[in-house]
mmCIF file with all atom_site columns, C-alpha atoms in Angstrom:
data_model
loop_
_atom_site.group_PDB
_atom_site.id
_atom_site.type_symbol
_atom_site.label_atom_id
_atom_site.label_alt_id
_atom_site.label_comp_id
_atom_site.label_asym_id
_atom_site.label_entity_id
_atom_site.label_seq_id
_atom_site.pdbx_PDB_ins_code
_atom_site.Cartn_x
_atom_site.Cartn_y
_atom_site.Cartn_z
_atom_site.occupancy
_atom_site.B_iso_or_equiv
_atom_site.pdbx_formal_charge
_atom_site.auth_seq_id
_atom_site.auth_comp_id
_atom_site.auth_asym_id
_atom_site.auth_atom_id
_atom_site.pdbx_PDB_model_num
ATOM 1   C CA . MET A 1 1   ? -15.062 -6.596  -35.215 1.00 41.00 ? 205 MET A CA 1
ATOM 2   C CA . SER A 1 2   ? -15.747 -9.850  -37.089 1.00 40.00 ? 206 SER A CA 1
ATOM 3   C CA . VAL A 1 3   ? -16.858 -10.865 -40.551 1.00 41.00 ? 207 VAL A CA 1
ATOM 4   C CA . ARG A 1 4   ? -19.297 -13.646 -41.535 1.00 45.00 ? 208 ARG A CA 1
ATOM 5   C CA . ASN A 1 5   ? -17.916 -16.207 -43.966 1.00 52.00 ? 209 ASN A CA 1
ATOM 6   C CA . PRO A 1 6   ? -19.972 -18.315 -46.441 1.00 49.00 ? 210 PRO A CA 1
ATOM 7   C CA . THR A 1 7   ? -20.392 -21.130 -43.902 1.00 54.00 ? 211 THR A CA 1
ATOM 8   C CA . GLY A 1 8   ? -22.251 -18.815 -41.535 1.00 54.00 ? 212 GLY A CA 1
ATOM 9   C CA . THR A 1 9   ? -19.482 -18.669 -38.921 1.00 51.00 ? 213 THR A CA 1
ATOM 10  C CA . THR A 1 10  ? -17.632 -15.505 -37.982 1.00 49.00 ? 214 THR A CA 1
ATOM 11  C CA . THR A 1 11  ? -13.929 -14.835 -38.036 1.00 51.00 ? 215 THR A CA 1
ATOM 12  C CA . PRO A 1 12  ? -11.958 -11.801 -36.830 1.00 47.00 ? 216 PRO A CA 1
ATOM 13  C CA . ASP A 1 13  ? -11.640 -9.004  -39.367 1.00 50.00 ? 217 ASP A CA 1
ATOM 14  C CA . PRO A 1 14  ? -7.860  -8.838  -40.057 1.00 47.00 ? 218 PRO A CA 1
ATOM 15  C CA . VAL A 1 15  ? -8.050  -5.157  -41.016 1.00 48.00 ? 219 VAL A CA 1
ATOM 16  C CA . ALA A 1 16  ? -9.905  -4.194  -37.850 1.00 53.00 ? 220 ALA A CA 1
ATOM 17  C CA . ALA A 1 17  ? -7.447  -6.192  -35.728 1.00 58.00 ? 221 ALA A CA 1
ATOM 18  C CA . ARG A 1 18  ? -4.377  -4.459  -37.143 1.00 81.00 ? 222 ARG A CA 1
ATOM 19  C CA . PRO A 1 19  ? -3.172  -1.645  -34.894 1.00 92.00 ? 223 PRO A CA 1
ATOM 20  C CA . LEU A 1 20  ? -2.659  1.758   -36.449 1.00 96.00 ? 224 LEU A CA 1
ATOM 21  C CA . THR A 1 21  ? 0.972   2.800   -36.779 1.00 97.00 ? 225 THR A CA 1
ATOM 22  C CA . VAL A 1 22  ? 2.208   6.303   -36.044 1.00 98.00 ? 226 VAL A CA 1
ATOM 23  C CA . ALA A 1 23  ? 5.806   6.935   -37.137 1.00 98.00 ? 227 ALA A CA 1
ATOM 24  C CA . VAL A 1 24  ? 7.612   9.605   -35.111 1.00 98.00 ? 228 VAL A CA 1
ATOM 25  C CA . VAL A 1 25  ? 10.660  11.067  -36.852 1.00 98.00 ? 229 VAL A CA 1
ATOM 26  C CA . SER A 1 26  ? 12.853  13.215  -34.614 1.00 98.00 ? 230 SER A CA 1
ATOM 27  C CA . ALA A 1 27  ? 15.900  15.115  -35.827 1.00 97.00 ? 231 ALA A CA 1
ATOM 28  C CA . GLY A 1 28  ? 16.986  16.060  -32.314 1.00 95.00 ? 232 GLY A CA 1
ATOM 29  C CA . MET A 1 29  ? 20.745  16.167  -31.960 1.00 91.00 ? 233 MET A CA 1
ATOM 30  C CA . SER A 1 30  ? 20.918  14.638  -28.475 1.00 85.00 ? 234 SER A CA 1
ATOM 31  C CA . ASP A 1 31  ? 18.978  12.049  -26.496 1.00 76.00 ? 235 ASP A CA 1
ATOM 32  C CA . ALA A 1 32  ? 17.557  14.730  -24.216 1.00 82.00 ? 236 ALA A CA 1
ATOM 33  C CA . SER A 1 33  ? 17.020  17.439  -26.830 1.00 94.00 ? 237 SER A CA 1
ATOM 34  C CA . SER A 1 34  ? 13.933  19.638  -26.796 1.00 96.00 ? 238 SER A CA 1
ATOM 35  C CA . THR A 1 35  ? 13.084  18.276  -30.260 1.00 97.00 ? 239 THR A CA 1
ATOM 36  C CA . SER A 1 36  ? 13.082  14.692  -28.991 1.00 96.00 ? 240 SER A CA 1
ATOM 37  C CA . LEU A 1 37  ? 10.993  15.759  -25.995 1.00 96.00 ? 241 LEU A CA 1
ATOM 38  C CA . LEU A 1 38  ? 8.471   17.530  -28.228 1.00 97.00 ? 242 LEU A CA 1
ATOM 39  C CA . ALA A 1 39  ? 8.232   14.483  -30.500 1.00 97.00 ? 243 ALA A CA 1
ATOM 40  C CA . ASP A 1 40  ? 7.616   12.228  -27.479 1.00 97.00 ? 244 ASP A CA 1
ATOM 41  C CA . ARG A 1 41  ? 4.935   14.530  -26.063 1.00 97.00 ? 245 ARG A CA 1
ATOM 42  C CA . LEU A 1 42  ? 3.127   14.695  -29.387 1.00 98.00 ? 246 LEU A CA 1
ATOM 43  C CA . ALA A 1 43  ? 3.230   10.906  -29.684 1.00 98.00 ? 247 ALA A CA 1
ATOM 44  C CA . GLU A 1 44  ? 1.761   10.589  -26.184 1.00 97.00 ? 248 GLU A CA 1
ATOM 45  C CA . ALA A 1 45  ? -0.994  13.067  -27.067 1.00 97.00 ? 249 ALA A CA 1
ATOM 46  C CA . ALA A 1 46  ? -1.831  11.120  -30.227 1.00 97.00 ? 250 ALA A CA 1
ATOM 47  C CA . ARG A 1 47  ? -1.890  7.859   -28.261 1.00 96.00 ? 251 ARG A CA 1
ATOM 48  C CA . ASP A 1 48  ? -4.243  9.428   -25.719 1.00 96.00 ? 252 ASP A CA 1
ATOM 49  C CA . GLY A 1 49  ? -6.478  10.619  -28.552 1.00 95.00 ? 253 GLY A CA 1
ATOM 50  C CA . LEU A 1 50  ? -6.598  7.046   -29.844 1.00 94.00 ? 254 LEU A CA 1
ATOM 51  C CA . ALA A 1 51  ? -7.409  5.614   -26.418 1.00 89.00 ? 255 ALA A CA 1
ATOM 52  C CA . GLU A 1 52  ? -10.035 3.199   -27.751 1.00 86.00 ? 256 GLU A CA 1
ATOM 53  C CA . THR A 1 53  ? -8.086  2.350   -30.913 1.00 92.00 ? 257 THR A CA 1
ATOM 54  C CA . PRO A 1 54  ? -5.101  -0.053  -31.037 1.00 94.00 ? 258 PRO A CA 1
ATOM 55  C CA . VAL A 1 55  ? -2.016  1.963   -31.975 1.00 95.00 ? 259 VAL A CA 1
ATOM 56  C CA . ARG A 1 56  ? 1.703   1.292   -32.278 1.00 96.00 ? 260 ARG A CA 1
ATOM 57  C CA . ILE A 1 57  ? 4.192   4.173   -31.999 1.00 97.00 ? 261 ILE A CA 1
ATOM 58  C CA . GLU A 1 58  ? 7.333   3.641   -34.109 1.00 98.00 ? 262 GLU A CA 1
ATOM 59  C CA . ARG A 1 59  ? 10.153  6.030   -33.183 1.00 97.00 ? 263 ARG A CA 1
ATOM 60  C CA . VAL A 1 60  ? 12.803  7.010   -35.764 1.00 98.00 ? 264 VAL A CA 1
ATOM 61  C CA . ASP A 1 61  ? 15.701  9.014   -34.301 1.00 97.00 ? 265 ASP A CA 1
ATOM 62  C CA . LEU A 1 62  ? 17.835  10.513  -37.033 1.00 98.00 ? 266 LEU A CA 1
ATOM 63  C CA . ARG A 1 63  ? 20.970  11.330  -35.039 1.00 97.00 ? 267 ARG A CA 1
ATOM 64  C CA . PRO A 1 64  ? 22.205  7.693   -34.881 1.00 97.00 ? 268 PRO A CA 1
ATOM 65  C CA . LEU A 1 65  ? 21.457  7.376   -38.615 1.00 97.00 ? 269 LEU A CA 1
ATOM 66  C CA . ALA A 1 66  ? 23.452  10.438  -39.723 1.00 97.00 ? 270 ALA A CA 1
ATOM 67  C CA . HIS A 1 67  ? 26.396  8.472   -41.157 1.00 97.00 ? 271 HIS A CA 1
ATOM 68  C CA . ALA A 1 68  ? 24.078  5.959   -42.838 1.00 98.00 ? 272 ALA A CA 1
ATOM 69  C CA . VAL A 1 69  ? 22.103  8.811   -44.419 1.00 98.00 ? 273 VAL A CA 1
ATOM 70  C CA . ALA A 1 70  ? 25.301  10.360  -45.796 1.00 97.00 ? 274 ALA A CA 1
ATOM 71  C CA . ASP A 1 71  ? 26.516  6.989   -47.086 1.00 97.00 ? 275 ASP A CA 1
ATOM 72  C CA . HIS A 1 72  ? 23.187  6.373   -48.848 1.00 97.00 ? 276 HIS A CA 1
ATOM 73  C CA . LEU A 1 73  ? 23.317  9.795   -50.502 1.00 96.00 ? 277 LEU A CA 1
ATOM 74  C CA . LEU A 1 74  ? 26.803  8.974   -51.797 1.00 96.00 ? 278 LEU A CA 1
ATOM 75  C CA . THR A 1 75  ? 26.347  5.328   -52.759 1.00 94.00 ? 279 THR A CA 1
ATOM 76  C CA . GLY A 1 76  ? 22.615  4.920   -53.355 1.00 93.00 ? 280 GLY A CA 1
ATOM 77  C CA . PHE A 1 77  ? 22.426  1.960   -50.962 1.00 93.00 ? 281 PHE A CA 1
ATOM 78  C CA . PRO A 1 78  ? 20.943  2.121   -47.444 1.00 93.00 ? 282 PRO A CA 1
ATOM 79  C CA . GLY A 1 79  ? 22.345  0.143   -44.559 1.00 94.00 ? 283 GLY A CA 1
ATOM 80  C CA . PRO A 1 80  ? 19.978  -2.171  -42.645 1.00 97.00 ? 284 PRO A CA 1
ATOM 81  C CA . GLU A 1 81  ? 19.100  0.334   -39.874 1.00 97.00 ? 285 GLU A CA 1
ATOM 82  C CA . LEU A 1 82  ? 18.383  3.105   -42.367 1.00 98.00 ? 286 LEU A CA 1
ATOM 83  C CA . ARG A 1 83  ? 16.350  0.693   -44.515 1.00 98.00 ? 287 ARG A CA 1
ATOM 84  C CA . THR A 1 84  ? 14.252  -0.144  -41.445 1.00 98.00 ? 288 THR A CA 1
ATOM 85  C CA . ALA A 1 85  ? 13.716  3.548   -40.719 1.00 98.00 ? 289 ALA A CA 1
ATOM 86  C CA . LEU A 1 86  ? 12.639  4.279   -44.294 1.00 98.00 ? 290 LEU A CA 1
ATOM 87  C CA . ASP A 1 87  ? 10.302  1.291   -44.273 1.00 98.00 ? 291 ASP A CA 1
ATOM 88  C CA . THR A 1 88  ? 8.802   2.486   -40.982 1.00 98.00 ? 292 THR A CA 1
ATOM 89  C CA . VAL A 1 89  ? 7.944   5.859   -42.507 1.00 98.00 ? 293 VAL A CA 1
ATOM 90  C CA . ALA A 1 90  ? 6.626   4.298   -45.717 1.00 98.00 ? 294 ALA A CA 1
ATOM 91  C CA . GLY A 1 91  ? 4.395   1.863   -43.841 1.00 97.00 ? 295 GLY A CA 1
ATOM 92  C CA . ALA A 1 92  ? 2.913   4.258   -41.296 1.00 98.00 ? 296 ALA A CA 1
ATOM 93  C CA . ASP A 1 93  ? -0.725  5.292   -41.086 1.00 98.00 ? 297 ASP A CA 1
ATOM 94  C CA . ALA A 1 94  ? 0.348   8.717   -39.814 1.00 98.00 ? 298 ALA A CA 1
ATOM 95  C CA . LEU A 1 95  ? 3.569   10.645  -39.283 1.00 98.00 ? 299 LEU A CA 1
ATOM 96  C CA . ILE A 1 96  ? 4.825   13.056  -36.636 1.00 98.00 ? 300 ILE A CA 1
ATOM 97  C CA . ALA A 1 97  ? 7.863   14.936  -37.970 1.00 98.00 ? 301 ALA A CA 1
ATOM 98  C CA . ALA A 1 98  ? 9.928   17.074  -35.591 1.00 98.00 ? 302 ALA A CA 1
ATOM 99  C CA . THR A 1 99  ? 13.088  19.056  -36.272 1.00 98.00 ? 303 THR A CA 1
ATOM 100 C CA . PRO A 1 100 ? 15.205  21.737  -34.642 1.00 97.00 ? 304 PRO A CA 1
ATOM 101 C CA . THR A 1 101 ? 15.225  25.051  -36.483 1.00 97.00 ? 305 THR A CA 1
ATOM 102 C CA . TYR A 1 102 ? 18.377  26.029  -38.358 1.00 95.00 ? 306 TYR A CA 1
ATOM 103 C CA . LYS A 1 103 ? 18.580  29.231  -40.419 1.00 94.00 ? 307 LYS A CA 1
ATOM 104 C CA . ALA A 1 104 ? 14.770  29.585  -40.254 1.00 94.00 ? 308 ALA A CA 1
ATOM 105 C CA . SER A 1 105 ? 14.242  26.102  -41.729 1.00 97.00 ? 309 SER A CA 1
ATOM 106 C CA . TYR A 1 106 ? 14.548  22.405  -40.900 1.00 97.00 ? 310 TYR A CA 1
ATOM 107 C CA . SER A 1 107 ? 17.920  20.869  -40.158 1.00 97.00 ? 311 SER A CA 1
ATOM 108 C CA . GLY A 1 108 ? 20.159  19.454  -42.882 1.00 97.00 ? 312 GLY A CA 1
ATOM 109 C CA . LEU A 1 109 ? 19.891  15.955  -41.382 1.00 98.00 ? 313 LEU A CA 1
ATOM 110 C CA . PHE A 1 110 ? 16.084  16.160  -41.420 1.00 98.00 ? 314 PHE A CA 1
ATOM 111 C CA . LYS A 1 111 ? 16.056  17.206  -45.084 1.00 98.00 ? 315 LYS A CA 1
ATOM 112 C CA . SER A 1 112 ? 18.659  14.598  -46.067 1.00 98.00 ? 316 SER A CA 1
ATOM 113 C CA . PHE A 1 113 ? 16.600  11.811  -44.518 1.00 98.00 ? 317 PHE A CA 1
ATOM 114 C CA . PHE A 1 114 ? 13.430  12.843  -46.320 1.00 98.00 ? 318 PHE A CA 1
ATOM 115 C CA . ASP A 1 115 ? 15.413  13.168  -49.548 1.00 97.00 ? 319 ASP A CA 1
ATOM 116 C CA . LEU A 1 116 ? 15.717  9.381   -49.287 1.00 98.00 ? 320 LEU A CA 1
ATOM 117 C CA . VAL A 1 117 ? 12.007  8.729   -48.703 1.00 98.00 ? 321 VAL A CA 1
ATOM 118 C CA . ASP A 1 118 ? 10.211  7.512   -51.811 1.00 97.00 ? 322 ASP A CA 1
ATOM 119 C CA . ASP A 1 119 ? 8.039   10.188  -53.426 1.00 96.00 ? 323 ASP A CA 1
ATOM 120 C CA . ALA A 1 120 ? 4.932   8.004   -53.166 1.00 97.00 ? 324 ALA A CA 1
ATOM 121 C CA . ALA A 1 121 ? 5.502   6.824   -49.594 1.00 98.00 ? 325 ALA A CA 1
ATOM 122 C CA . LEU A 1 122 ? 3.503   9.548   -47.850 1.00 98.00 ? 326 LEU A CA 1
ATOM 123 C CA . GLU A 1 123 ? 0.714   10.177  -50.338 1.00 98.00 ? 327 GLU A CA 1
ATOM 124 C CA . ASP A 1 124 ? -2.561  10.771  -48.428 1.00 97.00 ? 328 ASP A CA 1
ATOM 125 C CA . VAL A 1 125 ? -0.811  10.100  -45.102 1.00 98.00 ? 329 VAL A CA 1
ATOM 126 C CA . PRO A 1 126 ? -1.700  12.549  -42.277 1.00 98.00 ? 330 PRO A CA 1
ATOM 127 C CA . VAL A 1 127 ? 1.418   14.422  -41.146 1.00 98.00 ? 331 VAL A CA 1
ATOM 128 C CA . LEU A 1 128 ? 1.790   16.499  -37.993 1.00 98.00 ? 332 LEU A CA 1
ATOM 129 C CA . VAL A 1 129 ? 4.706   18.929  -38.333 1.00 98.00 ? 333 VAL A CA 1
ATOM 130 C CA . ALA A 1 130 ? 6.615   20.200  -35.309 1.00 98.00 ? 334 ALA A CA 1
ATOM 131 C CA . ALA A 1 131 ? 9.768   22.166  -34.634 1.00 98.00 ? 335 ALA A CA 1
ATOM 132 C CA . THR A 1 132 ? 11.802  23.683  -31.824 1.00 97.00 ? 336 THR A CA 1
ATOM 133 C CA . GLY A 1 133 ? 13.875  26.837  -31.763 1.00 96.00 ? 337 GLY A CA 1
ATOM 134 C CA . GLY A 1 134 ? 15.483  29.439  -29.582 1.00 92.00 ? 338 GLY A CA 1
ATOM 135 C CA . THR A 1 135 ? 12.949  32.128  -30.405 1.00 91.00 ? 339 THR A CA 1
ATOM 136 C CA . ALA A 1 136 ? 9.316   32.317  -31.440 1.00 92.00 ? 340 ALA A CA 1
ATOM 137 C CA . ARG A 1 137 ? 10.335  34.587  -34.351 1.00 91.00 ? 341 ARG A CA 1
ATOM 138 C CA . HIS A 1 138 ? 11.068  31.488  -36.424 1.00 93.00 ? 342 HIS A CA 1
ATOM 139 C CA . SER A 1 139 ? 7.712   29.790  -35.827 1.00 95.00 ? 343 SER A CA 1
ATOM 140 C CA . LEU A 1 140 ? 6.632   30.542  -39.401 1.00 96.00 ? 344 LEU A CA 1
ATOM 141 C CA . MET A 1 141 ? 9.110   27.930  -40.593 1.00 97.00 ? 345 MET A CA 1
ATOM 142 C CA . LEU A 1 142 ? 6.299   25.399  -40.092 1.00 98.00 ? 346 LEU A CA 1
ATOM 143 C CA . ASP A 1 143 ? 4.461   27.127  -42.946 1.00 97.00 ? 347 ASP A CA 1
ATOM 144 C CA . THR A 1 144 ? 7.369   28.277  -45.091 1.00 97.00 ? 348 THR A CA 1
ATOM 145 C CA . ALA A 1 145 ? 9.556   25.151  -44.913 1.00 97.00 ? 349 ALA A CA 1
ATOM 146 C CA . MET A 1 146 ? 7.890   22.088  -43.424 1.00 98.00 ? 350 MET A CA 1
ATOM 147 C CA . ARG A 1 147 ? 4.452   22.258  -45.014 1.00 98.00 ? 351 ARG A CA 1
ATOM 148 C CA . PRO A 1 148 ? 5.863   22.675  -48.552 1.00 98.00 ? 352 PRO A CA 1
ATOM 149 C CA . LEU A 1 149 ? 8.177   19.695  -47.994 1.00 98.00 ? 353 LEU A CA 1
ATOM 150 C CA . PHE A 1 150 ? 5.342   17.335  -47.106 1.00 98.00 ? 354 PHE A CA 1
ATOM 151 C CA . THR A 1 151 ? 3.026   18.856  -49.681 1.00 97.00 ? 355 THR A CA 1
ATOM 152 C CA . HIS A 1 152 ? 5.634   17.705  -52.226 1.00 97.00 ? 356 HIS A CA 1
ATOM 153 C CA . PHE A 1 153 ? 4.988   14.168  -50.958 1.00 98.00 ? 357 PHE A CA 1
ATOM 154 C CA . LYS A 1 154 ? 1.223   14.729  -51.435 1.00 98.00 ? 358 LYS A CA 1
ATOM 155 C CA . ALA A 1 155 ? 0.772   14.095  -47.719 1.00 98.00 ? 359 ALA A CA 1
ATOM 156 C CA . LEU A 1 156 ? -2.201  15.426  -45.758 1.00 98.00 ? 360 LEU A CA 1
ATOM 157 C CA . VAL A 1 157 ? -0.440  18.044  -43.633 1.00 98.00 ? 361 VAL A CA 1
ATOM 158 C CA . LEU A 1 158 ? -2.609  18.763  -40.589 1.00 98.00 ? 362 LEU A CA 1
ATOM 159 C CA . PRO A 1 159 ? -3.794  22.339  -40.012 1.00 97.00 ? 363 PRO A CA 1
ATOM 160 C CA . LEU A 1 160 ? -2.289  22.343  -36.524 1.00 96.00 ? 364 LEU A CA 1
ATOM 161 C CA . GLY A 1 161 ? 1.481   22.311  -36.249 1.00 97.00 ? 365 GLY A CA 1
ATOM 162 C CA . VAL A 1 162 ? 3.477   22.823  -33.053 1.00 98.00 ? 366 VAL A CA 1
ATOM 163 C CA . TYR A 1 163 ? 6.459   25.145  -32.724 1.00 98.00 ? 367 TYR A CA 1
ATOM 164 C CA . ALA A 1 164 ? 8.154   25.232  -29.313 1.00 97.00 ? 368 ALA A CA 1
ATOM 165 C CA . ALA A 1 165 ? 10.477  28.129  -28.552 1.00 96.00 ? 369 ALA A CA 1
ATOM 166 C CA . THR A 1 166 ? 12.739  27.982  -25.510 1.00 93.00 ? 370 THR A CA 1
ATOM 167 C CA . GLU A 1 167 ? 10.421  30.129  -23.407 1.00 93.00 ? 371 GLU A CA 1
ATOM 168 C CA . ASP A 1 168 ? 7.371   28.008  -24.289 1.00 94.00 ? 372 ASP A CA 1
ATOM 169 C CA . TRP A 1 169 ? 8.491   25.137  -22.077 1.00 94.00 ? 373 TRP A CA 1
ATOM 170 C CA . ALA A 1 170 ? 7.954   27.254  -18.947 1.00 90.00 ? 374 ALA A CA 1
ATOM 171 C CA . GLY A 1 171 ? 4.261   27.921  -19.594 1.00 80.00 ? 375 GLY A CA 1
ATOM 172 C CA . GLY A 1 172 ? 1.088   25.906  -19.994 1.00 86.00 ? 376 GLY A CA 1
ATOM 173 C CA . SER A 1 173 ? 0.145   26.999  -23.504 1.00 94.00 ? 377 SER A CA 1
ATOM 174 C CA . LEU A 1 174 ? 2.606   24.581  -25.131 1.00 96.00 ? 378 LEU A CA 1
ATOM 175 C CA . GLU A 1 175 ? 0.993   21.591  -23.425 1.00 96.00 ? 379 GLU A CA 1
ATOM 176 C CA . SER A 1 176 ? -2.414  22.770  -24.608 1.00 96.00 ? 380 SER A CA 1
ATOM 177 C CA . ARG A 1 177 ? -1.162  23.046  -28.195 1.00 97.00 ? 381 ARG A CA 1
ATOM 178 C CA . ILE A 1 178 ? 0.428   19.600  -27.973 1.00 97.00 ? 382 ILE A CA 1
ATOM 179 C CA . ARG A 1 179 ? -2.830  18.043  -26.755 1.00 97.00 ? 383 ARG A CA 1
ATOM 180 C CA . ARG A 1 180 ? -4.872  19.724  -29.487 1.00 97.00 ? 384 ARG A CA 1
ATOM 181 C CA . ALA A 1 181 ? -2.451  18.659  -32.211 1.00 98.00 ? 385 ALA A CA 1
ATOM 182 C CA . GLY A 1 182 ? -2.316  15.086  -30.923 1.00 97.00 ? 386 GLY A CA 1
ATOM 183 C CA . ALA A 1 183 ? -6.115  14.922  -30.831 1.00 97.00 ? 387 ALA A CA 1
ATOM 184 C CA . GLN A 1 184 ? -6.315  16.258  -34.393 1.00 97.00 ? 388 GLN A CA 1
ATOM 185 C CA . LEU A 1 185 ? -3.872  13.609  -35.594 1.00 98.00 ? 389 LEU A CA 1
ATOM 186 C CA . ALA A 1 186 ? -5.915  10.921  -33.827 1.00 97.00 ? 390 ALA A CA 1
ATOM 187 C CA . ARG A 1 187 ? -9.121  12.087  -35.521 1.00 96.00 ? 391 ARG A CA 1
ATOM 188 C CA . SER A 1 188 ? -7.415  12.134  -38.910 1.00 96.00 ? 392 SER A CA 1
ATOM 189 C CA . ILE A 1 189 ? -6.725  8.384   -38.786 1.00 95.00 ? 393 ILE A CA 1
ATOM 190 C CA . ALA A 1 190 ? -9.631  7.284   -36.554 1.00 90.00 ? 394 ALA A CA 1
ATOM 191 C CA . PRO A 1 191 ? -12.481 9.781   -37.073 1.00 85.00 ? 395 PRO A CA 1
ATOM 192 C CA . GLY A 1 192 ? -14.510 8.371   -34.176 1.00 72.00 ? 396 GLY A CA 1
ATOM 193 C CA . ALA A 1 193 ? -11.639 8.559   -31.697 1.00 65.00 ? 397 ALA A CA 1
ATOM 194 C CA . GLN A 1 194 ? -12.253 10.277  -28.354 1.00 60.00 ? 398 GLN A CA 1
ATOM 195 C CA . PRO A 1 195 ? -9.606  11.089  -25.764 1.00 53.00 ? 399 PRO A CA 1
ATOM 196 C CA . ALA A 1 196 ? -9.686  8.845   -22.709 1.00 46.00 ? 400 ALA A CA 1
ATOM 197 C CA . GLY A 1 197 ? -12.184 10.002  -20.111 1.00 44.00 ? 401 GLY A CA 1
ATOM 198 C CA . ARG A 1 198 ? -14.132 12.338  -22.407 1.00 46.00 ? 402 ARG A CA 1
ATOM 199 C CA . ALA A 1 199 ? -17.871 11.815  -22.408 1.00 38.00 ? 403 ALA A CA 1
ATOM 200 C CA . ALA A 1 200 ? -19.721 11.701  -25.700 1.00 36.00 ? 404 ALA A CA 1
ATOM 201 C CA . GLY A 1 201 ? -20.757 15.156  -26.789 1.00 37.00 ? 405 GLY A CA 1
ATOM 202 C CA . GLU A 1 202 ? -18.440 16.934  -24.361 1.00 39.00 ? 406 GLU A CA 1
ATOM 203 C CA . VAL A 1 203 ? -16.726 19.956  -25.885 1.00 35.00 ? 407 VAL A CA 1
ATOM 204 C CA . PRO A 1 204 ? -13.108 20.628  -24.851 1.00 39.00 ? 408 PRO A CA 1
ATOM 205 C CA . ALA A 1 205 ? -12.378 23.921  -23.169 1.00 34.00 ? 409 ALA A CA 1
ATOM 206 C CA . GLY A 1 206 ? -10.692 26.591  -25.259 1.00 32.00 ? 410 GLY A CA 1
#
């Protein structure tokens, strides 16, 4: 897209040229955790949904930041890596937030990190909430814990959240839910976005 200046020539529109940024916060406790995997899959689904729209995925893994988070809570000063992570969340056009389930809620590290996020940082920002757990019995934590947290930030929490229990990874329904949630996030920040390969007017199955 370009804009016409007073001399009659056109120049690139700097807003149109800027890629959208999706911040992906994962509170997985290992590099190969199911939470990290779910966060990655959701980011891929959102990228696919934004196939015709420039997008940058910014990953924030909380496990390496655990000591910095604790230090900030005690001293009030973030280290450089934590400052970068907080700035990434504050500057994002959309957020994917994924946590393991502990005691029917988000993890302590997840909550501690978001305790450090400025109250105004996520206002009107679309947020896709996601969680993993050992049993589907705790899936309501998306509604009882995660949605209220991001509602406090005045974020736009998407209707679709994704909870992945251990048994979900063996079936195909989880992938379907991931794709739907990623597509919904894409539409929330780029209303005209269509997944790659989908013809105009085509209605997805299911």
